[in-house]
Structure formats: C-alpha cells, structure tokens
C-alpha cells in the first residue's frame, strides 16, 4: 500500500529537509557580516503561498527578517511554486513580464561608500529562460533615484552604483554572458565600498563561485551612494517597472541574500556546494 502524505505532512517533511540547509547558509552569511538577510522565497513557514506578504530569515540580531511583497500572491503566479532537488527546494518561476517581489526598504541595504567603506555582497540561484533578453533584474535598490542595481545586460551580469547628486552610475560588466540558459547557476556580486572615482574597480562578479572576467566603467564625478526609501526588487531592476526576470529563482534556504561585507571566494564556494547538493 502506498501512503499519500497530507499537505500538513508534506509541509513538515520539507521543513525538516530545509532546516540543516538554512543553518549552514545562515552561518556562512553571518561570517560574511552580522548584518545580513536571507529572503526565504516560497517558504510557507514565513508566509503562506496565498498571502500578500512573507518574511526573510537572519542568524544574528544585526540582520533583518524584513517584509517581502510579491507582485501578487505566489499562488496566483502563472507557474505555481514547484519543488526541486534532493532537499525539495521551493522554486519560483518568473514570467518575464509582471511577476516580481519587493523587499521593504531597510538601512541594511544602504552602503554609504562615500568614505571608502561599507561593503556589500549578494547572491542567488537562477535558471534563466534565455540570455538574449535586453536585461533581467537580480536584486536592485532602484526606482527613480535609487542606489544600486544587480542585473544582466544582454545576458552579461552587471553591478551598477548610483550617485544621485552627481547623476552618475559607475558599474562593472562581465565580459561574456552567463555560461548557459535553462541551467541552474549560482551568481554573486561583491563590492568593497571603495567609493570615489574608481569605485567600480572594487566590484567582483561570480558564476558558480568563480570570478568572471569583467570590465569596470568608472566616473570621476562619483562620490558615493545616497540613502533612499526604495525597496529592493527581486527579479526586477526598478521596483516592478523594468528588466523583469524570466526563468527560475531558488527559494527557501537557497533564496537570494544580501550581506554588509565582502564575501570571500571560500564563503561563496561553500554556499555554492551546499546549494548544488540540495537543488541539483
């Protein structure tokens, strides 16, 4: 006789599968910086799939468990949340036109680099539908004025900084597109917080925990980012107004994350290997 698990039993089983992955990833994020957040997409412990909001996860008191608002309840997205891999990781499928999520504004995401400090790192698992689109948003604190945006440009990863007073946007752009579409890739970006006219030189871009060749475009007028009230778009670059991601984003313990420090390649490698074992 084959026993069919109830929805409640499935929920408990998934939570048990995710718990050690959460613990491992959050411990690494805390090592990068006490100020961090893991966005817990599709984890119904942090918000039902038919709810209008859900929350993130943290390890340290200096981190945040902020409110995340999807464009519509995840249960109403064109493709329902699915579960993949040995650890049954929740996966969100973005339609490339009007599905995204917004993390509420928080000072965690403001990195005052004018003084040559206040670094940041971010990472996420993506499975993009194509690499020919004009651009897709990963994580971006930009709508109107904005501060920073992490996107692709014609399939090439890019991290852009914005000085609103000077009206300039230095950035670092990968020399080539991501290695493949329709394949799970772990992407990450770090910034030293260098500030000033050579700020983009302090950016590194990663694919599967390996630094990718990239080119910085600086601007001598750049001083530093300025604090705004914009939220952080997840799967869009302009808080729901542009560069919509088309493809899959891993959630739960492998969700997008942000930390107030520079992740080392060893830390990114550890997160990557944890993710591979859980998702692929």
mmCIF file of C-alpha atoms in Angstrom:
data_model
loop_
_atom_site.group_PDB
_atom_site.id
_atom_site.type_symbol
_atom_site.label_atom_id
_atom_site.label_comp_id
_atom_site.label_asym_id
_atom_site.label_seq_id
_atom_site.Cartn_x
_atom_site.Cartn_y
_atom_site.Cartn_z
ATOM 1 C CA UNK A 1 0.000 0.000 0.000
ATOM 2 C CA UNK A 2 1.293 3.451 -0.949
ATOM 3 C CA UNK A 3 0.674 6.130 1.656
ATOM 4 C CA UNK A 4 -0.156 9.630 0.425
ATOM 5 C CA UNK A 5 1.181 12.462 2.552
ATOM 6 C CA UNK A 6 -1.260 15.132 3.606
ATOM 7 C CA UNK A 7 -0.402 18.773 2.914
ATOM 8 C CA UNK A 8 0.478 19.178 6.583
ATOM 9 C CA UNK A 9 2.804 16.174 6.466
ATOM 10 C CA UNK A 10 4.438 17.496 3.288
ATOM 11 C CA UNK A 11 4.993 20.835 4.998
ATOM 12 C CA UNK A 12 6.670 19.181 7.990
ATOM 13 C CA UNK A 13 8.817 16.999 5.747
ATOM 14 C CA UNK A 14 10.023 19.985 3.737
ATOM 15 C CA UNK A 15 10.794 21.970 6.862
ATOM 16 C CA UNK A 16 12.875 19.041 8.107
ATOM 17 C CA UNK A 17 14.722 18.858 4.777
ATOM 18 C CA UNK A 18 15.368 22.606 4.730
ATOM 19 C CA UNK A 19 16.411 23.077 8.366
ATOM 20 C CA UNK A 20 20.065 21.953 8.038
ATOM 21 C CA UNK A 21 20.454 23.902 4.783
ATOM 22 C CA UNK A 22 19.133 27.063 6.437
ATOM 23 C CA UNK A 23 21.524 26.541 9.337
ATOM 24 C CA UNK A 24 24.550 26.085 7.082
ATOM 25 C CA UNK A 25 23.782 29.011 4.771
ATOM 26 C CA UNK A 26 22.866 31.434 7.559
ATOM 27 C CA UNK A 27 26.032 30.574 9.465
ATOM 28 C CA UNK A 28 28.085 31.471 6.387
ATOM 29 C CA UNK A 29 26.160 34.711 5.876
ATOM 30 C CA UNK A 30 26.822 35.624 9.490
ATOM 31 C CA UNK A 31 30.508 35.029 8.836
ATOM 32 C CA UNK A 32 30.384 37.483 5.944
ATOM 33 C CA UNK A 33 28.690 40.101 8.129
ATOM 34 C CA UNK A 34 26.392 40.222 11.143
ATOM 35 C CA UNK A 35 24.179 42.491 9.062
ATOM 36 C CA UNK A 36 22.539 40.183 6.522
ATOM 37 C CA UNK A 37 19.259 38.759 5.316
ATOM 38 C CA UNK A 38 18.098 35.600 3.516
ATOM 39 C CA UNK A 39 14.859 36.283 1.659
ATOM 40 C CA UNK A 40 13.077 32.920 2.208
ATOM 41 C CA UNK A 41 11.100 32.886 -1.052
ATOM 42 C CA UNK A 42 8.386 30.250 -1.240
ATOM 43 C CA UNK A 43 8.857 29.021 2.337
ATOM 44 C CA UNK A 44 5.297 28.776 3.658
ATOM 45 C CA UNK A 45 6.578 28.870 7.233
ATOM 46 C CA UNK A 46 7.397 32.536 6.597
ATOM 47 C CA UNK A 47 4.192 33.332 4.737
ATOM 48 C CA UNK A 48 1.538 31.200 3.080
ATOM 49 C CA UNK A 49 1.786 30.947 -0.677
ATOM 50 C CA UNK A 50 -1.596 32.676 -0.988
ATOM 51 C CA UNK A 51 -0.587 35.520 1.336
ATOM 52 C CA UNK A 52 0.165 39.069 0.217
ATOM 53 C CA UNK A 53 3.493 39.211 2.115
ATOM 54 C CA UNK A 54 6.114 36.975 3.676
ATOM 55 C CA UNK A 55 9.326 37.492 5.657
ATOM 56 C CA UNK A 56 13.016 36.667 5.452
ATOM 57 C CA UNK A 57 15.484 34.945 7.764
ATOM 58 C CA UNK A 58 18.571 36.001 9.735
ATOM 59 C CA UNK A 59 21.193 34.474 12.019
ATOM 60 C CA UNK A 60 22.398 37.493 14.015
ATOM 61 C CA UNK A 61 20.468 40.244 15.798
ATOM 62 C CA UNK A 62 22.061 42.765 13.420
ATOM 63 C CA UNK A 63 20.396 41.024 10.483
ATOM 64 C CA UNK A 64 16.801 41.558 9.392
ATOM 65 C CA UNK A 65 13.739 39.436 8.740
ATOM 66 C CA UNK A 66 12.082 42.041 6.558
ATOM 67 C CA UNK A 67 8.728 42.064 4.807
ATOM 68 C CA UNK A 68 8.676 40.922 1.183
ATOM 69 C CA UNK A 69 5.709 41.726 -1.048
ATOM 70 C CA UNK A 70 5.260 39.791 -4.295
ATOM 71 C CA UNK A 71 3.521 41.415 -7.270
ATOM 72 C CA UNK A 72 0.652 39.073 -6.418
ATOM 73 C CA UNK A 73 0.325 36.118 -4.097
ATOM 74 C CA UNK A 74 2.742 33.381 -5.181
ATOM 75 C CA UNK A 75 -0.201 31.010 -5.567
ATOM 76 C CA UNK A 76 -1.526 33.303 -8.321
ATOM 77 C CA UNK A 77 1.675 33.413 -10.395
ATOM 78 C CA UNK A 78 1.439 31.941 -13.899
ATOM 79 C CA UNK A 79 3.512 28.953 -12.752
ATOM 80 C CA UNK A 80 2.864 27.747 -9.200
ATOM 81 C CA UNK A 81 5.762 27.234 -6.795
ATOM 82 C CA UNK A 82 7.485 23.939 -7.529
ATOM 83 C CA UNK A 83 9.960 21.877 -5.507
ATOM 84 C CA UNK A 84 13.258 20.618 -6.918
ATOM 85 C CA UNK A 85 16.259 18.591 -5.913
ATOM 86 C CA UNK A 86 17.130 16.197 -3.099
ATOM 87 C CA UNK A 87 16.050 18.775 -0.498
ATOM 88 C CA UNK A 88 12.781 19.673 -2.247
ATOM 89 C CA UNK A 89 13.837 23.334 -2.583
ATOM 90 C CA UNK A 90 10.968 25.736 -3.391
ATOM 91 C CA UNK A 91 11.376 27.318 -6.820
ATOM 92 C CA UNK A 92 9.696 30.476 -8.118
ATOM 93 C CA UNK A 93 9.202 30.772 -11.879
ATOM 94 C CA UNK A 94 9.144 34.393 -13.072
ATOM 95 C CA UNK A 95 7.212 35.078 -16.289
ATOM 96 C CA UNK A 96 9.430 37.898 -17.567
ATOM 97 C CA UNK A 97 6.655 40.482 -17.745
ATOM 98 C CA UNK A 98 4.878 41.296 -14.493
ATOM 99 C CA UNK A 99 5.966 38.909 -11.731
ATOM 100 C CA UNK A 100 8.469 40.071 -9.129
ATOM 101 C CA UNK A 101 8.840 40.722 -5.391
ATOM 102 C CA UNK A 102 9.875 43.761 -3.360
ATOM 103 C CA UNK A 103 11.757 43.625 -0.069
ATOM 104 C CA UNK A 104 10.801 46.594 2.106
ATOM 105 C CA UNK A 105 13.380 49.361 2.451
ATOM 106 C CA UNK A 106 15.813 48.991 5.332
ATOM 107 C CA UNK A 107 19.083 50.655 6.282
ATOM 108 C CA UNK A 108 20.687 47.222 5.907
ATOM 109 C CA UNK A 109 20.703 47.795 2.145
ATOM 110 C CA UNK A 110 22.248 51.287 2.265
ATOM 111 C CA UNK A 111 26.005 51.207 1.895
ATOM 112 C CA UNK A 112 27.491 54.664 2.426
ATOM 113 C CA UNK A 113 30.611 54.252 0.319
ATOM 114 C CA UNK A 114 31.475 57.961 0.108
ATOM 115 C CA UNK A 115 34.155 57.489 2.760
ATOM 116 C CA UNK A 116 35.650 54.418 1.140
ATOM 117 C CA UNK A 117 33.953 51.869 3.388
ATOM 118 C CA UNK A 118 30.668 49.994 3.870
ATOM 119 C CA UNK A 119 30.965 46.998 1.570
ATOM 120 C CA UNK A 120 28.268 44.604 0.373
ATOM 121 C CA UNK A 121 27.726 41.170 -1.162
ATOM 122 C CA UNK A 122 24.725 39.409 -2.645
ATOM 123 C CA UNK A 123 23.986 36.048 -4.228
ATOM 124 C CA UNK A 124 21.200 33.866 -5.635
ATOM 125 C CA UNK A 125 20.465 30.703 -7.612
ATOM 126 C CA UNK A 126 18.951 31.378 -11.064
ATOM 127 C CA UNK A 127 17.870 29.300 -14.036
ATOM 128 C CA UNK A 128 17.259 31.860 -16.772
ATOM 129 C CA UNK A 129 14.982 31.134 -19.715
ATOM 130 C CA UNK A 130 17.309 32.897 -22.147
ATOM 131 C CA UNK A 131 20.442 35.028 -22.331
ATOM 132 C CA UNK A 132 19.365 37.219 -25.247
ATOM 133 C CA UNK A 133 16.920 39.474 -23.432
ATOM 134 C CA UNK A 134 17.936 43.120 -23.101
ATOM 135 C CA UNK A 135 18.383 42.645 -19.371
ATOM 136 C CA UNK A 136 16.966 40.923 -16.308
ATOM 137 C CA UNK A 137 16.963 42.113 -12.724
ATOM 138 C CA UNK A 138 18.519 40.035 -9.974
ATOM 139 C CA UNK A 139 18.434 42.344 -6.903
ATOM 140 C CA UNK A 140 18.165 46.114 -7.216
ATOM 141 C CA UNK A 141 17.606 49.030 -4.867
ATOM 142 C CA UNK A 142 16.465 51.369 -7.550
ATOM 143 C CA UNK A 143 13.262 53.146 -8.502
ATOM 144 C CA UNK A 144 13.589 56.731 -9.558
ATOM 145 C CA UNK A 145 16.772 57.826 -7.771
ATOM 146 C CA UNK A 146 17.981 54.509 -6.402
ATOM 147 C CA UNK A 147 21.306 53.312 -5.011
ATOM 148 C CA UNK A 148 22.491 50.133 -6.736
ATOM 149 C CA UNK A 149 21.270 47.512 -9.184
ATOM 150 C CA UNK A 150 22.451 43.987 -9.953
ATOM 151 C CA UNK A 151 21.158 42.797 -13.304
ATOM 152 C CA UNK A 152 22.128 41.268 -16.595
ATOM 153 C CA UNK A 153 22.730 43.344 -19.696
ATOM 154 C CA UNK A 154 22.202 41.165 -22.780
ATOM 155 C CA UNK A 155 22.984 38.141 -20.661
ATOM 156 C CA UNK A 156 26.097 39.645 -19.040
ATOM 157 C CA UNK A 157 25.989 40.151 -15.242
ATOM 158 C CA UNK A 158 26.432 43.750 -14.087
ATOM 159 C CA UNK A 159 26.531 45.592 -10.768
ATOM 160 C CA UNK A 160 25.828 49.313 -11.064
ATOM 161 C CA UNK A 161 26.212 52.006 -8.385
ATOM 162 C CA UNK A 162 24.417 55.353 -8.446
ATOM 163 C CA UNK A 163 25.358 58.768 -7.050
ATOM 164 C CA UNK A 164 22.112 60.724 -7.250
ATOM 165 C CA UNK A 165 23.633 64.145 -6.588
ATOM 166 C CA UNK A 166 26.257 63.729 -9.301
ATOM 167 C CA UNK A 167 23.877 61.859 -11.598
ATOM 168 C CA UNK A 168 26.478 59.221 -12.486
ATOM 169 C CA UNK A 169 26.412 55.416 -12.480
ATOM 170 C CA UNK A 170 29.740 53.574 -12.447
ATOM 171 C CA UNK A 171 29.461 49.833 -12.996
ATOM 172 C CA UNK A 172 31.259 46.579 -13.639
ATOM 173 C CA UNK A 173 30.036 44.412 -16.512
ATOM 174 C CA UNK A 174 31.014 40.802 -17.239
ATOM 175 C CA UNK A 175 32.923 40.381 -20.484
ATOM 176 C CA UNK A 176 30.724 37.451 -21.542
ATOM 177 C CA UNK A 177 27.217 36.175 -20.958
ATOM 178 C CA UNK A 178 26.409 33.660 -18.279
ATOM 179 C CA UNK A 179 27.514 30.193 -19.337
ATOM 180 C CA UNK A 180 24.106 28.715 -20.133
ATOM 181 C CA UNK A 181 20.351 29.245 -20.164
ATOM 182 C CA UNK A 182 17.900 26.728 -18.685
ATOM 183 C CA UNK A 183 20.554 25.505 -16.245
ATOM 184 C CA UNK A 184 20.886 26.244 -12.537
ATOM 185 C CA UNK A 185 23.682 28.781 -11.931
ATOM 186 C CA UNK A 186 24.833 30.392 -8.721
ATOM 187 C CA UNK A 187 25.518 34.090 -9.278
ATOM 188 C CA UNK A 188 27.023 36.544 -6.811
ATOM 189 C CA UNK A 189 28.465 40.046 -6.668
ATOM 190 C CA UNK A 190 30.671 41.806 -4.120
ATOM 191 C CA UNK A 191 31.696 45.439 -3.649
ATOM 192 C CA UNK A 192 34.433 46.699 -1.355
ATOM 193 C CA UNK A 193 32.720 50.041 -0.721
ATOM 194 C CA UNK A 194 35.684 51.860 -2.232
ATOM 195 C CA UNK A 195 33.633 54.889 -3.340
ATOM 196 C CA UNK A 196 35.074 57.758 -5.357
ATOM 197 C CA UNK A 197 36.187 57.912 -8.947
ATOM 198 C CA UNK A 198 37.406 54.306 -9.065
ATOM 199 C CA UNK A 199 34.501 52.732 -7.168
ATOM 200 C CA UNK A 200 33.675 50.142 -9.843
ATOM 201 C CA UNK A 201 37.176 48.711 -9.510
ATOM 202 C CA UNK A 202 36.026 47.390 -6.132
ATOM 203 C CA UNK A 203 33.322 45.170 -7.686
ATOM 204 C CA UNK A 204 33.702 41.453 -8.446
ATOM 205 C CA UNK A 205 31.174 39.260 -10.277
ATOM 206 C CA UNK A 206 30.883 35.495 -9.817
ATOM 207 C CA UNK A 207 29.314 32.490 -11.504
ATOM 208 C CA UNK A 208 29.299 29.201 -9.597
ATOM 209 C CA UNK A 209 31.765 30.671 -7.057
ATOM 210 C CA UNK A 210 34.320 31.540 -9.745
ATOM 211 C CA UNK A 211 35.272 35.148 -10.517
ATOM 212 C CA UNK A 212 34.216 36.013 -14.067
ATOM 213 C CA UNK A 213 36.247 38.273 -16.316
ATOM 214 C CA UNK A 214 34.718 41.736 -16.282
ATOM 215 C CA UNK A 215 35.415 45.365 -17.063
ATOM 216 C CA UNK A 216 34.815 48.374 -14.817
ATOM 217 C CA UNK A 217 33.429 51.656 -16.104
ATOM 218 C CA UNK A 218 34.218 54.427 -13.622
ATOM 219 C CA UNK A 219 33.261 58.079 -13.422
ATOM 220 C CA UNK A 220 35.453 60.702 -11.772
ATOM 221 C CA UNK A 221 32.364 62.565 -10.534
ATOM 222 C CA UNK A 222 31.155 59.634 -8.451
ATOM 223 C CA UNK A 223 31.372 60.218 -4.695
ATOM 224 C CA UNK A 224 29.066 57.601 -3.216
ATOM 225 C CA UNK A 225 25.568 56.187 -2.962
ATOM 226 C CA UNK A 226 22.901 58.131 -1.085
ATOM 227 C CA UNK A 227 20.220 56.671 1.139
ATOM 228 C CA UNK A 228 16.782 56.447 -0.477
ATOM 229 C CA UNK A 229 13.461 54.979 0.595
ATOM 230 C CA UNK A 230 13.226 52.491 -2.256
ATOM 231 C CA UNK A 231 12.698 48.815 -1.570
ATOM 232 C CA UNK A 232 14.813 46.059 -3.086
ATOM 233 C CA UNK A 233 13.413 44.480 -6.223
ATOM 234 C CA UNK A 234 13.811 40.713 -6.545
ATOM 235 C CA UNK A 235 13.574 39.799 -10.220
ATOM 236 C CA UNK A 236 13.287 43.389 -11.423
ATOM 237 C CA UNK A 237 15.624 46.381 -11.517
ATOM 238 C CA UNK A 238 13.135 49.179 -10.993
ATOM 239 C CA UNK A 239 10.778 48.018 -8.234
ATOM 240 C CA UNK A 240 8.335 46.425 -10.621
ATOM 241 C CA UNK A 241 8.808 48.699 -13.625
ATOM 242 C CA UNK A 242 11.512 47.060 -15.712
ATOM 243 C CA UNK A 243 14.034 44.321 -16.515
ATOM 244 C CA UNK A 244 11.729 41.527 -15.381
ATOM 245 C CA UNK A 245 13.461 38.217 -14.797
ATOM 246 C CA UNK A 246 12.323 35.322 -16.971
ATOM 247 C CA UNK A 247 13.124 31.941 -15.517
ATOM 248 C CA UNK A 248 13.545 30.278 -12.153
ATOM 249 C CA UNK A 249 14.856 31.515 -8.800
ATOM 250 C CA UNK A 250 15.561 29.118 -5.941
ATOM 251 C CA UNK A 251 13.863 29.918 -2.652
ATOM 252 C CA UNK A 252 13.711 28.664 0.904
ATOM 253 C CA UNK A 253 17.232 28.159 2.307
ATOM 254 C CA UNK A 254 18.752 28.890 -1.139
ATOM 255 C CA UNK A 255 16.935 32.204 -1.539
ATOM 256 C CA UNK A 256 18.593 35.454 -2.636
ATOM 257 C CA UNK A 257 20.670 37.019 0.137
ATOM 258 C CA UNK A 258 22.392 40.293 0.977
ATOM 259 C CA UNK A 259 25.196 40.962 3.464
ATOM 260 C CA UNK A 260 27.032 44.061 4.671
ATOM 261 C CA UNK A 261 30.501 42.733 3.912
ATOM 262 C CA UNK A 262 32.684 41.286 1.180
ATOM 263 C CA UNK A 263 32.190 37.545 0.816
ATOM 264 C CA UNK A 264 35.390 35.620 0.229
ATOM 265 C CA UNK A 265 35.631 33.159 -2.617
ATOM 266 C CA UNK A 266 35.803 30.394 0.013
ATOM 267 C CA UNK A 267 32.488 31.512 1.532
ATOM 268 C CA UNK A 268 30.846 31.677 -1.881
ATOM 269 C CA UNK A 269 32.229 28.237 -2.732
ATOM 270 C CA UNK A 270 30.701 26.806 0.444
ATOM 271 C CA UNK A 271 27.274 28.283 -0.335
ATOM 272 C CA UNK A 272 27.560 27.021 -3.908
ATOM 273 C CA UNK A 273 28.381 23.460 -2.851
ATOM 274 C CA UNK A 274 25.581 23.450 -0.278
ATOM 275 C CA UNK A 275 23.189 24.631 -2.968
ATOM 276 C CA UNK A 276 24.337 22.061 -5.518
ATOM 277 C CA UNK A 277 23.785 19.240 -3.062
ATOM 278 C CA UNK A 278 20.310 20.483 -2.160
ATOM 279 C CA UNK A 279 18.998 21.602 -5.563
ATOM 280 C CA UNK A 280 20.692 19.762 -8.419
#
